Amino acid sequence: MDTTFREIPNEFSIKELKHQKEYLIGGSLINWEGETTNVYSTISSTATYEPTLLGSIPNLGEKEAQNALNAALRAYDRGQGLWPTMKVEQRINCMEKFVKQMITKRDEIVKLLMWEIGKTLPDSEKEFDRTLDYIYDTIEEYKQMDRDSAKFEKNSGVYAHIRRGPLGVVLCLGPYNYPLNETFALLIPAIIMGNTTIFKPAKHGVLLLSPLLEAFQNSFPAGVVNIIYGRGRVLATPIMKTGKVDVLALIGNSKSANAIQANHPFKNRLRLVLGLEAKNPAIVLPDADLDLAISECITGATSFNGQRCTALKILYVHEHILDKFMKRFTEKVDALKFGNPWEKDVKLTPLPEPEKPAYIQELIDDALAKGAEIKNENGGKTTQNYIFPAVLYPVTKDMRVYEEEQFGPVIPVISFKNIQEPLDDMAASNYGQQVSVFGSDVKTLAPLIDTLVNLVCRVNLNSAAQRGPDVYPFTGRKDSAVATLSVHDALRSFSIRTFVASKDTEYNKAILNELLAKKSSNFISTDYIL
Ligand code: G3H
């Protein structure tokens, strides 16, 4: 692992600190005079290692959390607010206004993504562009949904005009590994469906949202989007305790999701949209195309240093091909280039959590003490901000790395004789998001696929696990998710079916006709949004 310090190129160096002073509540950018928290990057700007100071963010307290909730409640106004009663087309116009401004912030946001969370330049650009596409696709999908509901149905003498309506106030908490994309994959559908929101950025990847604060402020009515900064527990706990949050939208881990929702006094009133942790396995069968399996397992286990909920976090390799697989796999892992995010061809980058290398080291030490070995030469080599991925074999069930979602650079490998072994492990696992299967014999694959689809929610045939394309359902079983996200499903997850019913009488027909002709209701409408 080449760890020699390389100068930060001028275009990527930090020229001035970003002190985020303002937070957004009730349509106002409020200046914060209180305590702040410094934001550091684990990337060093000097030859002697030192984290780089990027700026600071407000450290808001319970009072500001309560103010944000009150602003969201006022904007929703028990369903009577401007936003939840607005015509769909007008809500879409607001979103388009927002996205036009967002495009202009690409370079600034991409640079902050690299510094704040260490994501490579191509992946940071992809995160930004993918998020834009997500917003455009959401707008198109919502138009289609609206067109599909622009009608009356009639059954048993009752007319029905059925649409989807908002749920109320959404508390939105995103993850640090996709601080823009995954957060917006919650926030955008929640907003566009007519809900009002309180959004608290993740622990890392916070400053990159600053360039968007004004766009949020000027695109949506006051109180529709409230953005607060500080510690999750300090801010989310009092908000939830009021019982006034209708939806908890969180991408993170089940422990924090459970702790936050436990504060809500009326459990049945709280909707959950949760993307949680996973331990996605790869299963490499004896007849797999090894080159393909190895390259996909490398991508799956190491892209963004394994800090993806969809990452391959444990590899099951059939014993007949284990030696061949391990030799080529470990060589390829060792060949991965480590460096700063803007460096050419770099695949492994500094970890944004300062404590992560020590945690991964603990997992390695525990595995070694229980009989595993590090199979690659560079495995476990450490710097101040990195630990090179160790390929651990043989991994057994008593090891922490078998049980815990490592969310970082370490690759546990298990060999198997009978396919029932990984299937039993998956059935016993707390997680059920995705699996990758590598093989070609249809006789083996067919029954395997038929079982795997019941253990997880996406079976990747001869490819790494991933969320995208974002139009496909993203969900999981057991502790891996609650509700489904995709461009279409997210609009459903943040809304509820609600309708106007009327008996087929001349009296009602005259009223409905007049409502339609005068276009006086924002809900009852047979207009098509083109
Ligand atoms: O952290 C989980 C993300 O949803 C993963 O998305 O598979 O596109 O990297 P991805």
Coordinates of C-alpha atoms in Angstrom, one line a residue, residues 94-481:
C94 CA -41.7 23.8 -6.6
M95 CA -39.6 20.7 -7.0
E96 CA -38.4 21.8 -10.4
K97 CA -37.4 25.1 -9.1
F98 CA -35.3 23.4 -6.4
V99 CA -33.6 21.0 -8.9
K100 CA -32.7 23.8 -11.2
Q101 CA -30.7 25.5 -8.4
M102 CA -29.3 22.2 -7.3
I103 CA -27.6 21.6 -10.7
T104 CA -25.5 24.7 -10.2
K105 CA -24.0 23.4 -7.0
R106 CA -22.5 20.2 -8.5
D107 CA -18.8 21.0 -8.3
E108 CA -19.1 22.3 -4.7
I109 CA -21.0 19.3 -3.5
V110 CA -18.8 16.8 -5.3
K111 CA -15.7 18.3 -3.7
L112 CA -17.3 18.2 -0.3
L113 CA -18.3 14.6 -0.8
M114 CA -14.7 13.7 -1.4
W115 CA -13.4 15.6 1.6
E116 CA -16.1 14.8 4.1
I117 CA -16.6 11.1 3.4
G118 CA -13.6 10.1 1.3
K119 CA -15.7 9.0 -1.7
T120 CA -13.7 8.8 -5.0
L121 CA -14.2 11.5 -7.6
P122 CA -16.1 9.3 -10.1
D123 CA -18.3 7.9 -7.3
S124 CA -19.0 11.4 -5.9
E125 CA -20.0 12.6 -9.3
K126 CA -22.1 9.6 -9.7
E127 CA -23.8 10.2 -6.4
F128 CA -24.7 13.7 -7.4
D129 CA -25.9 12.8 -10.9
R130 CA -27.8 9.8 -9.7
T131 CA -29.6 12.0 -7.2
L132 CA -30.6 14.5 -9.9
D133 CA -31.9 11.6 -12.0
Y134 CA -33.8 10.3 -9.0
I135 CA -35.5 13.7 -8.6
Y136 CA -36.4 13.9 -12.3
D137 CA -37.7 10.3 -12.3
T138 CA -39.7 11.0 -9.2
I139 CA -41.4 14.0 -10.9
E140 CA -42.2 11.9 -13.9
E141 CA -43.5 9.0 -11.8
Y142 CA -45.7 11.3 -9.7
K143 CA -47.2 12.8 -12.9
Q144 CA -48.0 9.3 -14.1
M145 CA -49.5 8.4 -10.7
D146 CA -51.6 11.5 -10.9
R147 CA -52.7 10.8 -14.4
D148 CA -53.7 7.2 -13.4
S149 CA -55.9 8.7 -10.6
A150 CA -57.5 11.4 -12.7
K151 CA -60.7 9.4 -13.1
F152 CA -63.8 8.2 -11.3
E153 CA -64.5 4.5 -10.7
K154 CA -68.0 3.1 -10.1
N155 CA -68.8 0.0 -8.1
S156 CA -72.2 -1.1 -6.6
G157 CA -73.7 2.3 -7.3
V158 CA -70.9 4.3 -5.6
Y159 CA -68.5 6.6 -7.5
A160 CA -64.9 6.9 -6.2
H161 CA -62.2 9.3 -6.9
I162 CA -59.1 7.7 -5.4
R163 CA -55.7 9.4 -5.0
R164 CA -52.8 9.2 -2.7
G165 CA -52.5 11.8 0.1
P166 CA -49.8 12.8 2.4
L167 CA -49.2 11.3 5.9
G168 CA -48.2 14.4 7.9
V169 CA -44.9 15.3 9.5
V170 CA -41.8 13.2 8.4
L171 CA -38.6 13.0 10.5
C172 CA -35.9 12.2 8.0
L173 CA -32.5 10.9 9.0
G174 CA -30.0 9.9 6.3
P175 CA -26.7 7.9 6.4
Y176 CA -23.1 9.1 6.1
N177 CA -22.2 6.8 3.2
Y178 CA -24.6 8.4 0.8
P179 CA -25.3 11.7 2.5
L180 CA -26.8 13.2 -0.6
N181 CA -28.4 10.3 -2.5
E182 CA -29.9 8.2 0.2
T183 CA -31.1 11.2 2.2
F184 CA -32.7 12.7 -0.9
A185 CA -34.2 9.3 -1.8
L186 CA -36.2 9.7 1.4
L187 CA -36.7 13.5 1.5
I188 CA -37.7 14.1 -2.1
P189 CA -40.6 11.6 -2.2
A190 CA -41.7 12.7 1.3
I191 CA -41.9 16.3 0.3
I192 CA -43.5 15.9 -3.2
M193 CA -46.3 13.8 -1.8
G194 CA -47.4 16.8 0.4
N195 CA -45.8 15.9 3.7
T196 CA -43.8 18.4 5.7
T197 CA -40.4 17.4 6.9
I198 CA -37.7 17.8 9.5
F199 CA -34.3 16.7 8.3
K200 CA -31.1 16.1 10.3
P201 CA -28.0 15.3 8.2
A202 CA -25.9 12.3 9.2
K203 CA -22.7 12.5 11.4
H204 CA -20.4 12.8 8.3
G205 CA -21.3 14.4 5.0
V206 CA -23.0 17.5 6.6
L207 CA -21.3 20.5 5.0
L208 CA -22.1 19.3 1.5
L209 CA -25.8 20.2 2.2
S210 CA -25.0 23.8 2.9
P211 CA -25.0 24.9 -0.8
L212 CA -28.6 23.7 -1.0
L213 CA -30.1 25.5 2.1
E214 CA -31.2 28.5 0.2
A215 CA -32.7 26.5 -2.6
F216 CA -34.8 24.6 0.0
Q217 CA -35.8 27.9 1.5
N218 CA -36.9 29.6 -1.7
S219 CA -38.4 26.6 -3.5
F220 CA -40.9 25.4 -0.9
P221 CA -43.5 27.1 1.3
A222 CA -42.3 28.0 4.8
G223 CA -42.0 25.0 7.1
V224 CA -42.2 22.3 4.4
V225 CA -38.5 21.6 4.8
N226 CA -36.8 22.2 8.1
I227 CA -33.1 21.4 8.4
I228 CA -31.4 21.1 11.8
Y229 CA -27.9 20.2 12.9
G230 CA -26.6 18.5 16.0
R231 CA -26.6 15.2 17.7
G232 CA -29.3 12.7 16.7
R233 CA -30.2 11.7 20.2
V234 CA -30.5 15.3 21.4
L235 CA -32.7 16.4 18.5
A236 CA -34.7 13.3 17.6
T237 CA -35.6 12.2 21.1
P238 CA -37.7 15.3 22.1
I239 CA -39.3 15.4 18.7
M240 CA -40.4 11.8 18.8
K241 CA -41.6 12.0 22.4
T242 CA -44.3 14.5 21.4
G243 CA -46.0 11.8 19.5
K244 CA -46.5 14.3 16.7
V245 CA -44.3 12.7 14.1
D246 CA -46.3 10.6 11.5
V247 CA -43.4 9.0 9.7
L248 CA -39.9 8.1 10.7
A249 CA -37.7 7.8 7.6
L250 CA -34.3 6.6 8.4
I251 CA -31.4 4.9 6.6
G252 CA -29.0 3.6 9.1
N253 CA -28.9 0.8 11.6
S254 CA -31.7 -1.1 13.4
K255 CA -30.3 -0.2 16.8
S256 CA -30.7 3.5 16.3
A257 CA -34.0 3.1 14.4
N258 CA -35.4 1.0 17.4
A259 CA -34.1 3.5 19.9
I260 CA -35.7 6.5 18.1
Q261 CA -39.1 4.9 17.4
A262 CA -39.3 3.7 21.0
N263 CA -39.7 7.4 22.1
H264 CA -43.0 7.7 20.2
P265 CA -45.9 7.3 22.6
F266 CA -48.5 6.1 20.0
K267 CA -46.8 3.2 18.2
N268 CA -49.7 2.5 15.7
R269 CA -49.6 6.1 14.5
L270 CA -46.0 6.0 13.5
R271 CA -45.2 4.9 9.9
L272 CA -41.7 3.5 9.3
V273 CA -39.7 3.8 6.2
L274 CA -36.3 2.2 7.1
G275 CA -33.3 1.1 5.2
L276 CA -31.2 -0.8 7.7
E277 CA -28.0 -2.9 7.9
A278 CA -27.3 -6.1 6.0
K279 CA -24.8 -8.9 5.7
N280 CA -25.2 -9.7 2.0
P281 CA -23.4 -13.0 1.2
A282 CA -21.9 -14.0 -2.1
I283 CA -22.2 -17.7 -3.0
V284 CA -19.7 -19.0 -5.4
L285 CA -20.7 -22.4 -6.9
P286 CA -18.2 -24.9 -8.3
D287 CA -19.1 -24.2 -11.9
A288 CA -18.9 -20.4 -11.6
D289 CA -17.0 -18.3 -14.2
L290 CA -14.2 -17.5 -11.8
D291 CA -12.9 -14.4 -13.5
L292 CA -16.4 -12.9 -13.4
A293 CA -17.1 -14.1 -9.8
I294 CA -13.8 -12.7 -8.6
S295 CA -14.2 -9.3 -10.2
E296 CA -17.8 -8.9 -9.0
C297 CA -16.8 -10.0 -5.5
I298 CA -14.0 -7.4 -5.5
T299 CA -16.4 -4.7 -6.5
G300 CA -19.1 -5.9 -4.1
A301 CA -16.8 -6.2 -1.1
T302 CA -14.5 -3.2 -1.6
S303 CA -16.3 -0.4 -3.4
F304 CA -16.4 2.6 -1.2
N305 CA -14.3 0.5 1.2
G306 CA -17.2 -1.8 1.9
Q307 CA -19.2 1.1 3.5
R308 CA -22.4 0.3 1.6
C309 CA -25.4 -1.5 3.1
T310 CA -25.5 -3.5 -0.1
A311 CA -21.8 -4.5 0.1
L312 CA -20.9 -8.2 -0.1
K313 CA -20.0 -8.7 3.6
I314 CA -19.3 -12.5 3.6
L315 CA -18.1 -14.8 0.8
Y316 CA -19.1 -18.5 0.6
V317 CA -16.9 -20.3 -1.8
H318 CA -17.3 -24.0 -2.7
E319 CA -14.5 -26.1 -1.5
H320 CA -13.7 -27.5 -5.0
I321 CA -12.7 -24.1 -6.3
L322 CA -11.5 -22.5 -3.0
D323 CA -7.8 -22.6 -3.7
K324 CA -8.1 -21.2 -7.2
F325 CA -10.5 -18.5 -6.0
M326 CA -8.4 -17.4 -3.1
K327 CA -5.2 -17.2 -5.0
R328 CA -6.6 -14.9 -7.7
F329 CA -9.0 -13.0 -5.4
T330 CA -6.3 -12.1 -2.9
E331 CA -3.9 -11.0 -5.6
K332 CA -6.6 -8.7 -7.0
V333 CA -7.4 -7.3 -3.6
D334 CA -3.7 -6.5 -3.0
A335 CA -3.6 -4.7 -6.4
L336 CA -6.3 -2.2 -5.4
K337 CA -4.9 1.3 -5.3
F338 CA -5.2 3.3 -2.1
G339 CA -5.1 7.1 -2.2
N340 CA -7.0 10.3 -1.9
P341 CA -10.4 10.4 -3.7
W342 CA -9.3 12.6 -6.6
E343 CA -6.3 10.4 -7.5
K344 CA -6.5 8.6 -10.8
D345 CA -7.6 4.9 -10.7
V346 CA -7.9 5.0 -6.9
K347 CA -10.2 2.3 -5.5
L348 CA -9.6 2.5 -1.7
T349 CA -9.8 5.8 0.1
P350 CA -9.5 7.2 3.6
L351 CA -12.2 6.1 6.0
P352 CA -14.4 9.0 7.2
E353 CA -14.9 7.6 10.7
P354 CA -11.6 8.1 12.7
E355 CA -12.4 5.1 14.9
K356 CA -13.1 2.7 12.0
P357 CA -9.6 1.3 11.5
A358 CA -9.4 0.3 15.2
Y359 CA -12.8 -1.4 15.0
I360 CA -11.8 -3.4 11.9
Q361 CA -8.6 -4.3 13.6
E362 CA -10.6 -5.7 16.5
L363 CA -12.6 -7.8 14.1
I364 CA -9.4 -9.1 12.6
D365 CA -7.7 -9.8 15.9
D366 CA -10.8 -11.7 17.1
A367 CA -10.9 -13.8 13.9
L368 CA -7.1 -14.5 14.1
A369 CA -7.5 -15.6 17.8
K370 CA -10.2 -18.0 16.8
G371 CA -8.3 -19.7 13.9
A372 CA -8.6 -17.5 10.8
E373 CA -5.6 -16.3 8.8
I374 CA -5.1 -13.1 6.8
K375 CA -4.7 -14.5 3.2
N376 CA -3.5 -11.4 1.4
E377 CA -0.1 -9.8 1.8
N378 CA -1.4 -6.2 2.4
G379 CA -4.3 -7.3 4.5
G380 CA -4.6 -5.3 7.8
K381 CA -1.8 -2.8 7.0
T382 CA -2.8 0.3 8.7
T383 CA -2.3 4.1 8.3
Q384 CA -3.8 6.9 10.4
N385 CA -6.9 6.9 8.2
Y386 CA -7.0 3.4 6.7
I387 CA -6.8 -0.3 7.2
F388 CA -6.2 -2.3 4.0
P389 CA -8.8 -5.0 3.4
A390 CA -7.8 -8.2 5.0
V391 CA -9.2 -11.4 3.4
L392 CA -9.9 -13.7 6.3
Y393 CA -10.1 -17.5 6.0
P394 CA -11.4 -19.8 7.4
V395 CA -14.2 -17.8 9.1
T396 CA -16.4 -19.5 11.6
K397 CA -19.6 -18.6 13.3
D398 CA -18.1 -17.8 16.7
M399 CA -16.1 -14.9 15.1
R400 CA -17.4 -11.3 15.4
V401 CA -16.7 -10.7 11.7
Y402 CA -19.2 -13.5 10.9
E403 CA -22.0 -11.8 13.0
E404 CA -21.4 -8.1 12.8
E405 CA -22.0 -5.8 9.8
Q406 CA -18.4 -4.7 9.4
F407 CA -19.3 -1.7 7.1
G408 CA -15.7 -1.3 6.2
P409 CA -12.6 -2.9 4.6
V410 CA -12.4 -6.6 5.8
I411 CA -13.5 -9.6 3.8
P412 CA -14.5 -12.8 5.6
V413 CA -14.5 -16.0 3.5
I414 CA -16.1 -19.4 4.4
S415 CA -15.9 -22.6 2.3
F416 CA -18.8 -24.9 1.9
K417 CA -19.4 -28.5 0.7
N418 CA -23.1 -28.5 0.5
I419 CA -25.3 -25.6 -0.6
Q420 CA -27.5 -26.2 2.4
E421 CA -24.8 -24.7 4.6
P422 CA -25.0 -21.1 3.3
L423 CA -28.8 -21.5 3.0
D424 CA -29.1 -22.5 6.7
D425 CA -26.8 -19.6 7.7
M426 CA -28.9 -17.1 5.7
A427 CA -32.1 -18.4 7.2
A428 CA -30.6 -18.0 10.7
S429 CA -29.2 -14.6 10.0
N430 CA -30.8 -11.4 11.4
Y431 CA -30.6 -9.9 7.9
G432 CA -32.3 -10.4 4.6
Q433 CA -31.4 -7.8 2.0
Q434 CA -29.6 -9.3 -1.0
V435 CA -27.4 -12.2 -2.1
S436 CA -25.1 -12.7 -5.1
V437 CA -24.9 -16.2 -6.7
F438 CA -22.2 -17.2 -9.1
G439 CA -22.8 -20.3 -11.2
S440 CA -24.2 -21.5 -14.5
D441 CA -25.8 -24.9 -14.1
V442 CA -29.5 -24.3 -14.4
K443 CA -30.3 -27.5 -12.6
T444 CA -28.5 -26.2 -9.5
L445 CA -29.5 -22.6 -9.9
A446 CA -33.3 -23.1 -10.3
P447 CA -34.1 -24.6 -6.9
L448 CA -31.5 -22.3 -5.3
I449 CA -33.1 -19.1 -6.7
D450 CA -36.5 -20.4 -5.6
T451 CA -35.3 -20.6 -2.0
L452 CA -33.1 -17.5 -2.0
V453 CA -35.9 -15.1 -3.1
N454 CA -37.7 -16.1 0.1
L455 CA -34.6 -15.4 2.3
V456 CA -33.7 -12.0 0.8
C457 CA -35.3 -9.4 -1.5
R458 CA -32.9 -9.4 -4.4
V459 CA -30.9 -12.3 -5.9
N460 CA -28.1 -11.0 -8.1
L461 CA -27.1 -13.6 -10.6
N462 CA -23.4 -13.5 -11.4
S463 CA -23.1 -9.9 -10.3
A464 CA -22.4 -7.9 -7.1
A465 CA -25.2 -6.7 -4.9
Q466 CA -26.4 -3.1 -5.4
R467 CA -29.3 -0.8 -4.9
G468 CA -29.5 0.5 -8.4
P469 CA -31.0 1.1 -10.9
D470 CA -33.2 3.2 -8.5
V471 CA -36.4 2.3 -10.3
Y472 CA -36.1 -1.3 -8.9
P473 CA -37.4 -2.1 -5.4
F474 CA -35.0 -1.6 -2.6
T475 CA -36.0 -3.4 0.5
G476 CA -35.1 -6.3 2.9
R477 CA -36.4 -8.8 5.3
K478 CA -35.9 -9.1 9.1
D479 CA -33.6 -6.4 10.5
S480 CA -32.7 -5.1 7.0
A481 CA -35.6 -2.8 6.1

